[in-house]
mmCIF file with all atom_site columns, C-alpha atoms in Angstrom:
data_model
loop_
_atom_site.group_PDB
_atom_site.id
_atom_site.type_symbol
_atom_site.label_atom_id
_atom_site.label_alt_id
_atom_site.label_comp_id
_atom_site.label_asym_id
_atom_site.label_entity_id
_atom_site.label_seq_id
_atom_site.pdbx_PDB_ins_code
_atom_site.Cartn_x
_atom_site.Cartn_y
_atom_site.Cartn_z
_atom_site.occupancy
_atom_site.B_iso_or_equiv
_atom_site.pdbx_formal_charge
_atom_site.auth_seq_id
_atom_site.auth_comp_id
_atom_site.auth_asym_id
_atom_site.auth_atom_id
_atom_site.pdbx_PDB_model_num
ATOM 1   C CA . ASP A 1 1   ? 53.738 102.645 147.654 1.00 0.00 ? 1   ASP A CA 1
ATOM 2   C CA . ALA A 1 2   ? 52.016 105.068 145.604 1.00 0.00 ? 2   ALA A CA 1
ATOM 3   C CA . GLY A 1 3   ? 51.506 108.531 146.715 1.00 0.00 ? 3   GLY A CA 1
ATOM 4   C CA . ILE A 1 4   ? 54.004 110.889 147.979 1.00 0.00 ? 4   ILE A CA 1
ATOM 5   C CA . THR A 1 5   ? 56.627 110.358 150.592 1.00 0.00 ? 5   THR A CA 1
ATOM 6   C CA . GLN A 1 6   ? 59.263 112.925 152.458 1.00 0.00 ? 6   GLN A CA 1
ATOM 7   C CA . SER A 1 7   ? 62.298 112.124 154.110 1.00 0.00 ? 7   SER A CA 1
ATOM 8   C CA . PRO A 1 8   ? 63.507 112.513 156.965 1.00 0.00 ? 8   PRO A CA 1
ATOM 9   C CA . ARG A 1 9   ? 60.222 112.925 158.878 1.00 0.00 ? 9   ARG A CA 1
ATOM 10  C CA . TYR A 1 10  ? 62.364 114.600 161.397 1.00 0.00 ? 10  TYR A CA 1
ATOM 11  C CA . LYS A 1 11  ? 65.582 116.259 161.844 1.00 0.00 ? 11  LYS A CA 1
ATOM 12  C CA . ILE A 1 12  ? 67.634 118.298 163.912 1.00 0.00 ? 12  ILE A CA 1
ATOM 13  C CA . THR A 1 13  ? 70.676 120.577 162.684 1.00 0.00 ? 13  THR A CA 1
ATOM 14  C CA . GLU A 1 14  ? 72.661 123.290 163.816 1.00 0.00 ? 14  GLU A CA 1
ATOM 15  C CA . THR A 1 15  ? 72.787 127.000 162.318 1.00 0.00 ? 15  THR A CA 1
ATOM 16  C CA . GLY A 1 16  ? 75.318 127.107 159.152 1.00 0.00 ? 16  GLY A CA 1
ATOM 17  C CA . ARG A 1 17  ? 74.917 123.318 158.358 1.00 0.00 ? 17  ARG A CA 1
ATOM 18  C CA . GLN A 1 18  ? 73.643 122.236 155.103 1.00 0.00 ? 18  GLN A CA 1
ATOM 19  C CA . VAL A 1 19  ? 70.277 120.301 155.183 1.00 0.00 ? 19  VAL A CA 1
ATOM 20  C CA . THR A 1 20  ? 68.398 118.454 152.337 1.00 0.00 ? 20  THR A CA 1
ATOM 21  C CA . LEU A 1 21  ? 64.645 117.365 152.605 1.00 0.00 ? 21  LEU A CA 1
ATOM 22  C CA . MET A 1 22  ? 63.791 114.758 149.910 1.00 0.00 ? 22  MET A CA 1
ATOM 23  C CA . CYS A 1 23  ? 60.313 114.329 148.282 1.00 0.00 ? 23  CYS A CA 1
ATOM 24  C CA . HIS A 1 24  ? 59.518 111.553 146.055 1.00 0.00 ? 24  HIS A CA 1
ATOM 25  C CA . GLN A 1 25  ? 56.039 111.217 144.288 1.00 0.00 ? 25  GLN A CA 1
ATOM 26  C CA . THR A 1 26  ? 55.089 108.492 142.136 1.00 0.00 ? 26  THR A CA 1
ATOM 27  C CA . TRP A 1 27  ? 52.249 109.750 140.248 1.00 0.00 ? 27  TRP A CA 1
ATOM 28  C CA . SER A 1 28  ? 53.901 111.471 137.579 1.00 0.00 ? 28  SER A CA 1
ATOM 29  C CA . HIS A 1 29  ? 52.560 114.823 138.562 1.00 0.00 ? 29  HIS A CA 1
ATOM 30  C CA . SER A 1 30  ? 54.482 117.315 136.172 1.00 0.00 ? 30  SER A CA 1
ATOM 31  C CA . TYR A 1 31  ? 54.070 119.630 139.470 1.00 0.00 ? 31  TYR A CA 1
ATOM 32  C CA . MET A 1 32  ? 55.903 119.706 142.560 1.00 0.00 ? 32  MET A CA 1
ATOM 33  C CA . PHE A 1 33  ? 55.451 122.113 145.474 1.00 0.00 ? 33  PHE A CA 1
ATOM 34  C CA . TRP A 1 34  ? 57.406 123.189 148.740 1.00 0.00 ? 34  TRP A CA 1
ATOM 35  C CA . TYR A 1 35  ? 55.830 124.930 151.307 1.00 0.00 ? 35  TYR A CA 1
ATOM 36  C CA . ARG A 1 36  ? 56.601 125.759 155.081 1.00 0.00 ? 36  ARG A CA 1
ATOM 37  C CA . GLN A 1 37  ? 53.996 125.893 157.791 1.00 0.00 ? 37  GLN A CA 1
ATOM 38  C CA . ASP A 1 38  ? 54.498 128.180 160.718 1.00 0.00 ? 38  ASP A CA 1
ATOM 39  C CA . LEU A 1 39  ? 52.174 129.264 163.707 1.00 0.00 ? 39  LEU A CA 1
ATOM 40  C CA . GLY A 1 40  ? 50.486 132.408 162.700 1.00 0.00 ? 40  GLY A CA 1
ATOM 41  C CA . HIS A 1 41  ? 51.700 132.265 159.052 1.00 0.00 ? 41  HIS A CA 1
ATOM 42  C CA . GLY A 1 42  ? 49.555 129.356 157.797 1.00 0.00 ? 42  GLY A CA 1
ATOM 43  C CA . LEU A 1 43  ? 51.219 127.469 154.722 1.00 0.00 ? 43  LEU A CA 1
ATOM 44  C CA . ARG A 1 44  ? 53.603 129.531 152.829 1.00 0.00 ? 44  ARG A CA 1
ATOM 45  C CA . LEU A 1 45  ? 55.216 128.476 149.316 1.00 0.00 ? 45  LEU A CA 1
ATOM 46  C CA . ILE A 1 46  ? 58.752 128.262 148.792 1.00 0.00 ? 46  ILE A CA 1
ATOM 47  C CA . TYR A 1 47  ? 59.340 126.968 145.384 1.00 0.00 ? 47  TYR A CA 1
ATOM 48  C CA . TYR A 1 48  ? 57.756 125.300 142.832 1.00 0.00 ? 48  TYR A CA 1
ATOM 49  C CA . SER A 1 49  ? 58.223 123.249 139.778 1.00 0.00 ? 49  SER A CA 1
ATOM 50  C CA . ALA A 1 50  ? 56.584 122.679 136.766 1.00 0.00 ? 50  ALA A CA 1
ATOM 51  C CA . ALA A 1 51  ? 58.433 119.753 135.240 1.00 0.00 ? 51  ALA A CA 1
ATOM 52  C CA . ALA A 1 52  ? 62.171 118.446 135.366 1.00 0.00 ? 52  ALA A CA 1
ATOM 53  C CA . ASP A 1 53  ? 64.566 121.334 135.198 1.00 0.00 ? 53  ASP A CA 1
ATOM 54  C CA . ILE A 1 54  ? 61.909 124.074 135.299 1.00 0.00 ? 54  ILE A CA 1
ATOM 55  C CA . THR A 1 55  ? 61.828 125.824 138.910 1.00 0.00 ? 55  THR A CA 1
ATOM 56  C CA . ASP A 1 56  ? 60.074 128.763 140.090 1.00 0.00 ? 56  ASP A CA 1
ATOM 57  C CA . LYS A 1 57  ? 59.984 130.972 143.402 1.00 0.00 ? 57  LYS A CA 1
ATOM 58  C CA . GLY A 1 58  ? 57.149 130.932 145.798 1.00 0.00 ? 58  GLY A CA 1
ATOM 59  C CA . GLU A 1 59  ? 56.395 133.546 148.388 1.00 0.00 ? 59  GLU A CA 1
ATOM 60  C CA . VAL A 1 60  ? 59.423 132.611 150.757 1.00 0.00 ? 60  VAL A CA 1
ATOM 61  C CA . PRO A 1 61  ? 62.599 131.468 148.130 1.00 0.00 ? 61  PRO A CA 1
ATOM 62  C CA . ASP A 1 62  ? 65.459 132.930 150.195 1.00 0.00 ? 62  ASP A CA 1
ATOM 63  C CA . GLY A 1 63  ? 67.552 130.756 152.094 1.00 0.00 ? 63  GLY A CA 1
ATOM 64  C CA . TYR A 1 64  ? 66.717 127.845 150.253 1.00 0.00 ? 64  TYR A CA 1
ATOM 65  C CA . VAL A 1 65  ? 67.390 125.938 146.791 1.00 0.00 ? 65  VAL A CA 1
ATOM 66  C CA . VAL A 1 66  ? 65.529 123.183 145.106 1.00 0.00 ? 66  VAL A CA 1
ATOM 67  C CA . SER A 1 67  ? 66.550 121.346 141.739 1.00 0.00 ? 67  SER A CA 1
ATOM 68  C CA . ARG A 1 68  ? 64.249 119.103 140.091 1.00 0.00 ? 68  ARG A CA 1
ATOM 69  C CA . SER A 1 69  ? 66.518 116.521 137.748 1.00 0.00 ? 69  SER A CA 1
ATOM 70  C CA . LYS A 1 70  ? 63.686 113.862 137.579 1.00 0.00 ? 70  LYS A CA 1
ATOM 71  C CA . THR A 1 71  ? 60.001 114.359 137.675 1.00 0.00 ? 71  THR A CA 1
ATOM 72  C CA . GLU A 1 72  ? 59.323 112.086 140.714 1.00 0.00 ? 72  GLU A CA 1
ATOM 73  C CA . ASN A 1 73  ? 62.051 114.041 142.896 1.00 0.00 ? 73  ASN A CA 1
ATOM 74  C CA . PHE A 1 74  ? 61.956 117.467 144.015 1.00 0.00 ? 74  PHE A CA 1
ATOM 75  C CA . PRO A 1 75  ? 64.630 118.195 147.055 1.00 0.00 ? 75  PRO A CA 1
ATOM 76  C CA . LEU A 1 76  ? 64.672 121.211 148.981 1.00 0.00 ? 76  LEU A CA 1
ATOM 77  C CA . THR A 1 77  ? 68.207 122.337 150.221 1.00 0.00 ? 77  THR A CA 1
ATOM 78  C CA . LEU A 1 78  ? 68.977 124.419 153.079 1.00 0.00 ? 78  LEU A CA 1
ATOM 79  C CA . GLU A 1 79  ? 72.407 126.104 152.083 1.00 0.00 ? 79  GLU A CA 1
ATOM 80  C CA . SER A 1 80  ? 73.437 127.263 155.428 1.00 0.00 ? 80  SER A CA 1
ATOM 81  C CA . ALA A 1 81  ? 70.649 126.758 158.072 1.00 0.00 ? 81  ALA A CA 1
ATOM 82  C CA . THR A 1 82  ? 69.551 129.341 160.113 1.00 0.00 ? 82  THR A CA 1
ATOM 83  C CA . ARG A 1 83  ? 67.212 129.179 163.294 1.00 0.00 ? 83  ARG A CA 1
ATOM 84  C CA . SER A 1 84  ? 64.322 131.319 161.492 1.00 0.00 ? 84  SER A CA 1
ATOM 85  C CA . GLN A 1 85  ? 64.335 127.957 159.411 1.00 0.00 ? 85  GLN A CA 1
ATOM 86  C CA . THR A 1 86  ? 62.840 126.232 162.005 1.00 0.00 ? 86  THR A CA 1
ATOM 87  C CA . SER A 1 87  ? 59.579 124.787 160.463 1.00 0.00 ? 87  SER A CA 1
ATOM 88  C CA . VAL A 1 88  ? 57.416 122.080 159.345 1.00 0.00 ? 88  VAL A CA 1
ATOM 89  C CA . TYR A 1 89  ? 58.007 121.451 155.865 1.00 0.00 ? 89  TYR A CA 1
ATOM 90  C CA . PHE A 1 90  ? 55.522 120.016 153.017 1.00 0.00 ? 90  PHE A CA 1
ATOM 91  C CA . CYS A 1 91  ? 56.152 118.561 149.646 1.00 0.00 ? 91  CYS A CA 1
ATOM 92  C CA . ALA A 1 92  ? 53.092 118.387 147.395 1.00 0.00 ? 92  ALA A CA 1
ATOM 93  C CA . SER A 1 93  ? 52.179 117.635 144.028 1.00 0.00 ? 93  SER A CA 1
ATOM 94  C CA . GLY A 1 94  ? 49.669 117.798 141.636 1.00 0.00 ? 94  GLY A CA 1
ATOM 95  C CA . GLY A 1 95  ? 48.373 119.786 138.343 1.00 0.00 ? 95  GLY A CA 1
ATOM 96  C CA . LEU A 1 96  ? 48.592 123.230 137.656 1.00 0.00 ? 96  LEU A CA 1
ATOM 97  C CA . GLY A 1 97  ? 45.946 124.911 135.249 1.00 0.00 ? 97  GLY A CA 1
ATOM 98  C CA . TRP A 1 98  ? 42.000 124.750 134.820 1.00 0.00 ? 98  TRP A CA 1
ATOM 99  C CA . PRO A 1 99  ? 40.316 122.819 135.649 1.00 0.00 ? 99  PRO A CA 1
ATOM 100 C CA . ILE A 1 100 ? 42.726 120.024 137.585 1.00 0.00 ? 100 ILE A CA 1
ATOM 101 C CA . ASN A 1 101 ? 44.887 122.055 140.128 1.00 0.00 ? 101 ASN A CA 1
ATOM 102 C CA . ILE A 1 102 ? 44.557 119.680 143.257 1.00 0.00 ? 102 ILE A CA 1
ATOM 103 C CA . GLN A 1 103 ? 47.139 119.229 145.156 1.00 0.00 ? 103 GLN A CA 1
ATOM 104 C CA . TYR A 1 104 ? 48.521 116.248 146.972 1.00 0.00 ? 104 TYR A CA 1
ATOM 105 C CA . PHE A 1 105 ? 50.639 116.247 150.035 1.00 0.00 ? 105 PHE A CA 1
ATOM 106 C CA . GLY A 1 106 ? 53.166 114.379 151.804 1.00 0.00 ? 106 GLY A CA 1
ATOM 107 C CA . ALA A 1 107 ? 53.143 114.086 155.736 1.00 0.00 ? 107 ALA A CA 1
ATOM 108 C CA . GLY A 1 108 ? 55.826 116.772 155.991 1.00 0.00 ? 108 GLY A CA 1
ATOM 109 C CA . THR A 1 109 ? 59.447 116.998 157.698 1.00 0.00 ? 109 THR A CA 1
ATOM 110 C CA . ARG A 1 110 ? 59.886 118.539 161.367 1.00 0.00 ? 110 ARG A CA 1
ATOM 111 C CA . LEU A 1 111 ? 62.975 120.776 160.983 1.00 0.00 ? 111 LEU A CA 1
ATOM 112 C CA . SER A 1 112 ? 64.693 122.116 164.259 1.00 0.00 ? 112 SER A CA 1
ATOM 113 C CA . VAL A 1 113 ? 67.780 124.546 163.611 1.00 0.00 ? 113 VAL A CA 1
ATOM 114 C CA . LEU A 1 114 ? 69.467 124.953 166.860 1.00 0.00 ? 114 LEU A CA 1
ATOM 115 C CA . SER B 2 1   ? 50.731 136.309 150.780 1.00 0.00 ? 1   SER B CA 1
ATOM 116 C CA . GLN B 2 2   ? 47.768 134.909 151.760 1.00 0.00 ? 2   GLN B CA 1
ATOM 117 C CA . GLN B 2 3   ? 44.710 135.026 149.595 1.00 0.00 ? 3   GLN B CA 1
ATOM 118 C CA . GLY B 2 4   ? 42.271 133.268 151.678 1.00 0.00 ? 4   GLY B CA 1
ATOM 119 C CA . GLU B 2 5   ? 41.355 134.352 155.102 1.00 0.00 ? 5   GLU B CA 1
ATOM 120 C CA . GLU B 2 6   ? 39.319 131.533 156.925 1.00 0.00 ? 6   GLU B CA 1
ATOM 121 C CA . ASP B 2 7   ? 37.212 132.826 159.738 1.00 0.00 ? 7   ASP B CA 1
ATOM 122 C CA . PRO B 2 8   ? 37.043 132.067 162.942 1.00 0.00 ? 8   PRO B CA 1
ATOM 123 C CA . GLN B 2 9   ? 40.509 131.313 163.716 1.00 0.00 ? 9   GLN B CA 1
ATOM 124 C CA . ALA B 2 10  ? 39.099 128.336 166.139 1.00 0.00 ? 10  ALA B CA 1
ATOM 125 C CA . LEU B 2 11  ? 35.972 126.679 166.647 1.00 0.00 ? 11  LEU B CA 1
ATOM 126 C CA . SER B 2 12  ? 34.771 124.402 169.461 1.00 0.00 ? 12  SER B CA 1
ATOM 127 C CA . ILE B 2 13  ? 31.412 122.195 169.078 1.00 0.00 ? 13  ILE B CA 1
ATOM 128 C CA . GLN B 2 14  ? 29.929 119.493 170.565 1.00 0.00 ? 14  GLN B CA 1
ATOM 129 C CA . GLU B 2 15  ? 29.679 116.218 168.382 1.00 0.00 ? 15  GLU B CA 1
ATOM 130 C CA . GLY B 2 16  ? 26.611 115.788 166.583 1.00 0.00 ? 16  GLY B CA 1
ATOM 131 C CA . GLU B 2 17  ? 26.420 119.687 166.007 1.00 0.00 ? 17  GLU B CA 1
ATOM 132 C CA . ASN B 2 18  ? 27.157 121.736 162.596 1.00 0.00 ? 18  ASN B CA 1
ATOM 133 C CA . ALA B 2 19  ? 30.209 123.150 161.776 1.00 0.00 ? 19  ALA B CA 1
ATOM 134 C CA . THR B 2 20  ? 30.692 126.539 159.518 1.00 0.00 ? 20  THR B CA 1
ATOM 135 C CA . MET B 2 21  ? 33.789 127.931 158.745 1.00 0.00 ? 21  MET B CA 1
ATOM 136 C CA . ASN B 2 22  ? 34.421 130.794 156.260 1.00 0.00 ? 22  ASN B CA 1
ATOM 137 C CA . CYS B 2 23  ? 36.865 131.841 153.842 1.00 0.00 ? 23  CYS B CA 1
ATOM 138 C CA . SER B 2 24  ? 37.282 135.508 152.291 1.00 0.00 ? 24  SER B CA 1
ATOM 139 C CA . TYR B 2 25  ? 39.497 135.879 149.303 1.00 0.00 ? 25  TYR B CA 1
ATOM 140 C CA . LYS B 2 26  ? 40.800 139.322 147.722 1.00 0.00 ? 26  LYS B CA 1
ATOM 141 C CA . THR B 2 27  ? 41.362 138.618 144.080 1.00 0.00 ? 27  THR B CA 1
ATOM 142 C CA . SER B 2 28  ? 38.948 136.860 141.184 1.00 0.00 ? 28  SER B CA 1
ATOM 143 C CA . ILE B 2 29  ? 39.495 133.064 141.177 1.00 0.00 ? 29  ILE B CA 1
ATOM 144 C CA . ASN B 2 30  ? 38.469 129.994 138.720 1.00 0.00 ? 30  ASN B CA 1
ATOM 145 C CA . ASN B 2 31  ? 38.260 127.575 141.911 1.00 0.00 ? 31  ASN B CA 1
ATOM 146 C CA . LEU B 2 32  ? 38.244 127.327 145.213 1.00 0.00 ? 32  LEU B CA 1
ATOM 147 C CA . GLN B 2 33  ? 39.238 124.260 147.624 1.00 0.00 ? 33  GLN B CA 1
ATOM 148 C CA . TRP B 2 34  ? 38.896 123.017 150.909 1.00 0.00 ? 34  TRP B CA 1
ATOM 149 C CA . TYR B 2 35  ? 41.673 120.968 152.640 1.00 0.00 ? 35  TYR B CA 1
ATOM 150 C CA . ARG B 2 36  ? 41.557 119.360 155.797 1.00 0.00 ? 36  ARG B CA 1
ATOM 151 C CA . GLN B 2 37  ? 44.932 118.565 158.120 1.00 0.00 ? 37  GLN B CA 1
ATOM 152 C CA . ASN B 2 38  ? 44.969 116.499 160.939 1.00 0.00 ? 38  ASN B CA 1
ATOM 153 C CA . SER B 2 39  ? 47.120 117.142 163.709 1.00 0.00 ? 39  SER B CA 1
ATOM 154 C CA . GLY B 2 40  ? 51.015 115.916 162.613 1.00 0.00 ? 40  GLY B CA 1
ATOM 155 C CA . ARG B 2 41  ? 49.909 115.157 159.327 1.00 0.00 ? 41  ARG B CA 1
ATOM 156 C CA . GLY B 2 42  ? 49.698 116.859 155.577 1.00 0.00 ? 42  GLY B CA 1
ATOM 157 C CA . LEU B 2 43  ? 46.840 118.631 153.788 1.00 0.00 ? 43  LEU B CA 1
ATOM 158 C CA . VAL B 2 44  ? 44.200 116.429 152.505 1.00 0.00 ? 44  VAL B CA 1
ATOM 159 C CA . HIS B 2 45  ? 41.918 117.475 149.459 1.00 0.00 ? 45  HIS B CA 1
ATOM 160 C CA . LEU B 2 46  ? 38.270 117.790 150.508 1.00 0.00 ? 46  LEU B CA 1
ATOM 161 C CA . ILE B 2 47  ? 36.169 119.642 147.720 1.00 0.00 ? 47  ILE B CA 1
ATOM 162 C CA . LEU B 2 48  ? 36.479 122.064 145.140 1.00 0.00 ? 48  LEU B CA 1
ATOM 163 C CA . ILE B 2 49  ? 33.785 124.080 143.663 1.00 0.00 ? 49  ILE B CA 1
ATOM 164 C CA . ARG B 2 50  ? 34.308 126.110 140.478 1.00 0.00 ? 50  ARG B CA 1
ATOM 165 C CA . SER B 2 51  ? 33.757 130.085 140.078 1.00 0.00 ? 51  SER B CA 1
ATOM 166 C CA . ASN B 2 52  ? 30.600 129.542 138.211 1.00 0.00 ? 52  ASN B CA 1
ATOM 167 C CA . GLU B 2 53  ? 29.236 127.225 140.937 1.00 0.00 ? 53  GLU B CA 1
ATOM 168 C CA . ARG B 2 54  ? 27.260 128.294 143.883 1.00 0.00 ? 54  ARG B CA 1
ATOM 169 C CA . GLU B 2 55  ? 27.121 125.239 146.293 1.00 0.00 ? 55  GLU B CA 1
ATOM 170 C CA . LYS B 2 56  ? 27.976 121.950 146.130 1.00 0.00 ? 56  LYS B CA 1
ATOM 171 C CA . HIS B 2 57  ? 27.882 118.700 148.304 1.00 0.00 ? 57  HIS B CA 1
ATOM 172 C CA . SER B 2 58  ? 30.224 115.693 148.990 1.00 0.00 ? 58  SER B CA 1
ATOM 173 C CA . GLY B 2 59  ? 29.040 113.281 151.851 1.00 0.00 ? 59  GLY B CA 1
ATOM 174 C CA . ARG B 2 60  ? 28.648 115.852 155.055 1.00 0.00 ? 60  ARG B CA 1
ATOM 175 C CA . LEU B 2 61  ? 30.027 118.407 153.577 1.00 0.00 ? 61  LEU B CA 1
ATOM 176 C CA . ARG B 2 62  ? 28.662 121.399 151.943 1.00 0.00 ? 62  ARG B CA 1
ATOM 177 C CA . VAL B 2 63  ? 30.380 123.961 150.172 1.00 0.00 ? 63  VAL B CA 1
ATOM 178 C CA . THR B 2 64  ? 28.976 127.652 149.082 1.00 0.00 ? 64  THR B CA 1
ATOM 179 C CA . LEU B 2 65  ? 30.667 130.234 147.047 1.00 0.00 ? 65  LEU B CA 1
ATOM 180 C CA . ASP B 2 66  ? 29.468 133.924 146.513 1.00 0.00 ? 66  ASP B CA 1
ATOM 181 C CA . THR B 2 67  ? 32.188 135.394 144.145 1.00 0.00 ? 67  THR B CA 1
ATOM 182 C CA . SER B 2 68  ? 30.105 139.057 144.582 1.00 0.00 ? 68  SER B CA 1
ATOM 183 C CA . LYS B 2 69  ? 31.517 139.018 148.275 1.00 0.00 ? 69  LYS B CA 1
ATOM 184 C CA . LYS B 2 70  ? 34.402 137.151 147.590 1.00 0.00 ? 70  LYS B CA 1
ATOM 185 C CA . SER B 2 71  ? 33.730 134.595 150.075 1.00 0.00 ? 71  SER B CA 1
ATOM 186 C CA . SER B 2 72  ? 33.091 130.917 150.517 1.00 0.00 ? 72  SER B CA 1
ATOM 187 C CA . SER B 2 73  ? 31.762 128.689 153.311 1.00 0.00 ? 73  SER B CA 1
ATOM 188 C CA . LEU B 2 74  ? 32.314 125.208 154.393 1.00 0.00 ? 74  LEU B CA 1
ATOM 189 C CA . LEU B 2 75  ? 29.597 123.554 156.583 1.00 0.00 ? 75  LEU B CA 1
ATOM 190 C CA . ILE B 2 76  ? 30.083 119.737 158.264 1.00 0.00 ? 76  ILE B CA 1
ATOM 191 C CA . THR B 2 77  ? 27.091 118.609 159.291 1.00 0.00 ? 77  THR B CA 1
ATOM 192 C CA . ALA B 2 78  ? 26.131 116.080 162.441 1.00 0.00 ? 78  ALA B CA 1
ATOM 193 C CA . SER B 2 79  ? 30.150 116.954 163.304 1.00 0.00 ? 79  SER B CA 1
ATOM 194 C CA . ARG B 2 80  ? 32.075 113.499 164.809 1.00 0.00 ? 80  ARG B CA 1
ATOM 195 C CA . ALA B 2 81  ? 35.355 113.502 167.044 1.00 0.00 ? 81  ALA B CA 1
ATOM 196 C CA . ALA B 2 82  ? 37.031 112.394 164.131 1.00 0.00 ? 82  ALA B CA 1
ATOM 197 C CA . ASP B 2 83  ? 36.410 115.821 162.311 1.00 0.00 ? 83  ASP B CA 1
ATOM 198 C CA . THR B 2 84  ? 38.635 117.642 164.651 1.00 0.00 ? 84  THR B CA 1
ATOM 199 C CA . ALA B 2 85  ? 41.279 119.052 162.160 1.00 0.00 ? 85  ALA B CA 1
ATOM 200 C CA . SER B 2 86  ? 42.336 122.390 160.766 1.00 0.00 ? 86  SER B CA 1
ATOM 201 C CA . TYR B 2 87  ? 40.531 123.267 157.789 1.00 0.00 ? 87  TYR B CA 1
ATOM 202 C CA . PHE B 2 88  ? 42.186 125.700 155.038 1.00 0.00 ? 88  PHE B CA 1
ATOM 203 C CA . CYS B 2 89  ? 40.707 127.185 152.178 1.00 0.00 ? 89  CYS B CA 1
ATOM 204 C CA . ALA B 2 90  ? 42.856 127.589 148.897 1.00 0.00 ? 90  ALA B CA 1
ATOM 205 C CA . THR B 2 91  ? 42.225 129.793 145.901 1.00 0.00 ? 91  THR B CA 1
ATOM 206 C CA . GLY B 2 92  ? 43.104 129.074 142.135 1.00 0.00 ? 92  GLY B CA 1
ATOM 207 C CA . SER B 2 93  ? 43.732 132.030 140.066 1.00 0.00 ? 93  SER B CA 1
ATOM 208 C CA . ILE B 2 94  ? 41.723 133.050 137.029 1.00 0.00 ? 94  ILE B CA 1
ATOM 209 C CA . SER B 2 95  ? 44.369 132.339 134.590 1.00 0.00 ? 95  SER B CA 1
ATOM 210 C CA . GLY B 2 96  ? 45.090 128.969 135.865 1.00 0.00 ? 96  GLY B CA 1
ATOM 211 C CA . ASN B 2 97  ? 48.817 128.950 135.755 1.00 0.00 ? 97  ASN B CA 1
ATOM 212 C CA . THR B 2 98  ? 49.923 129.970 139.176 1.00 0.00 ? 98  THR B CA 1
ATOM 213 C CA . PRO B 2 99  ? 50.009 127.937 142.502 1.00 0.00 ? 99  PRO B CA 1
ATOM 214 C CA . LEU B 2 100 ? 47.179 127.642 144.849 1.00 0.00 ? 100 LEU B CA 1
ATOM 215 C CA . VAL B 2 101 ? 47.080 130.565 147.592 1.00 0.00 ? 101 VAL B CA 1
ATOM 216 C CA . PHE B 2 102 ? 46.102 128.976 150.955 1.00 0.00 ? 102 PHE B CA 1
ATOM 217 C CA . GLY B 2 103 ? 44.713 130.863 153.940 1.00 0.00 ? 103 GLY B CA 1
ATOM 218 C CA . LYS B 2 104 ? 45.970 130.397 157.626 1.00 0.00 ? 104 LYS B CA 1
ATOM 219 C CA . GLY B 2 105 ? 43.124 127.768 158.613 1.00 0.00 ? 105 GLY B CA 1
ATOM 220 C CA . THR B 2 106 ? 40.351 127.421 160.800 1.00 0.00 ? 106 THR B CA 1
ATOM 221 C CA . ARG B 2 107 ? 41.137 124.854 163.987 1.00 0.00 ? 107 ARG B CA 1
ATOM 222 C CA . LEU B 2 108 ? 37.897 123.000 164.370 1.00 0.00 ? 108 LEU B CA 1
ATOM 223 C CA . SER B 2 109 ? 37.813 120.729 167.824 1.00 0.00 ? 109 SER B CA 1
ATOM 224 C CA . VAL B 2 110 ? 34.780 118.247 167.953 1.00 0.00 ? 110 VAL B CA 1
ATOM 225 C CA . ILE B 2 111 ? 34.225 117.329 171.541 1.00 0.00 ? 111 ILE B CA 1
ATOM 226 C CA . ALA B 2 112 ? 32.637 114.008 171.934 1.00 0.00 ? 112 ALA B CA 1
#
């Protein structure tokens, strides 16, 4: 299927565990992004990637690790999950740079850290 | 940190009425975009307006941009229950080489 898919859609884990959220896009967009969405904070950028093997920190990168070995995949890892990382995580892909910087979002992963 | 701030935070209207949402931002931009998010779903791009444009239309959507006031508005005409969603503005930097910055959104409820 064309588009951007995230997995899993829902995840419950315990504090201290490692969790990896997956993101896959079929458009061959060069840029990919990870956001978290929390009530009262809106959408906050965690990390983004301009291409394979190129990643940059966003607004809230602490506690997260990303990698991008292939253009179509951009996994997000919580190395040691904390309760404050309970959130809804969105992956997006798109262009960056005038005039094309529209972003296309996945359906999200709802993560609960107990 | 948020660049765009939407106003109001929440809006409730009757079906058939017009809905207006505003977005203010702080730094110079090269474009401003509006996205919609239905409950439990990801954001969907609605419309993009460039910094040299003042108004843009797409179906029932009308977007205005006032760069002197650093503000934008999104008007949805003849609202439908299906328009119930959160609406976010996002700004693109002048350089075009940094990610979009999203506001916190306006939650619109359209009552049938």
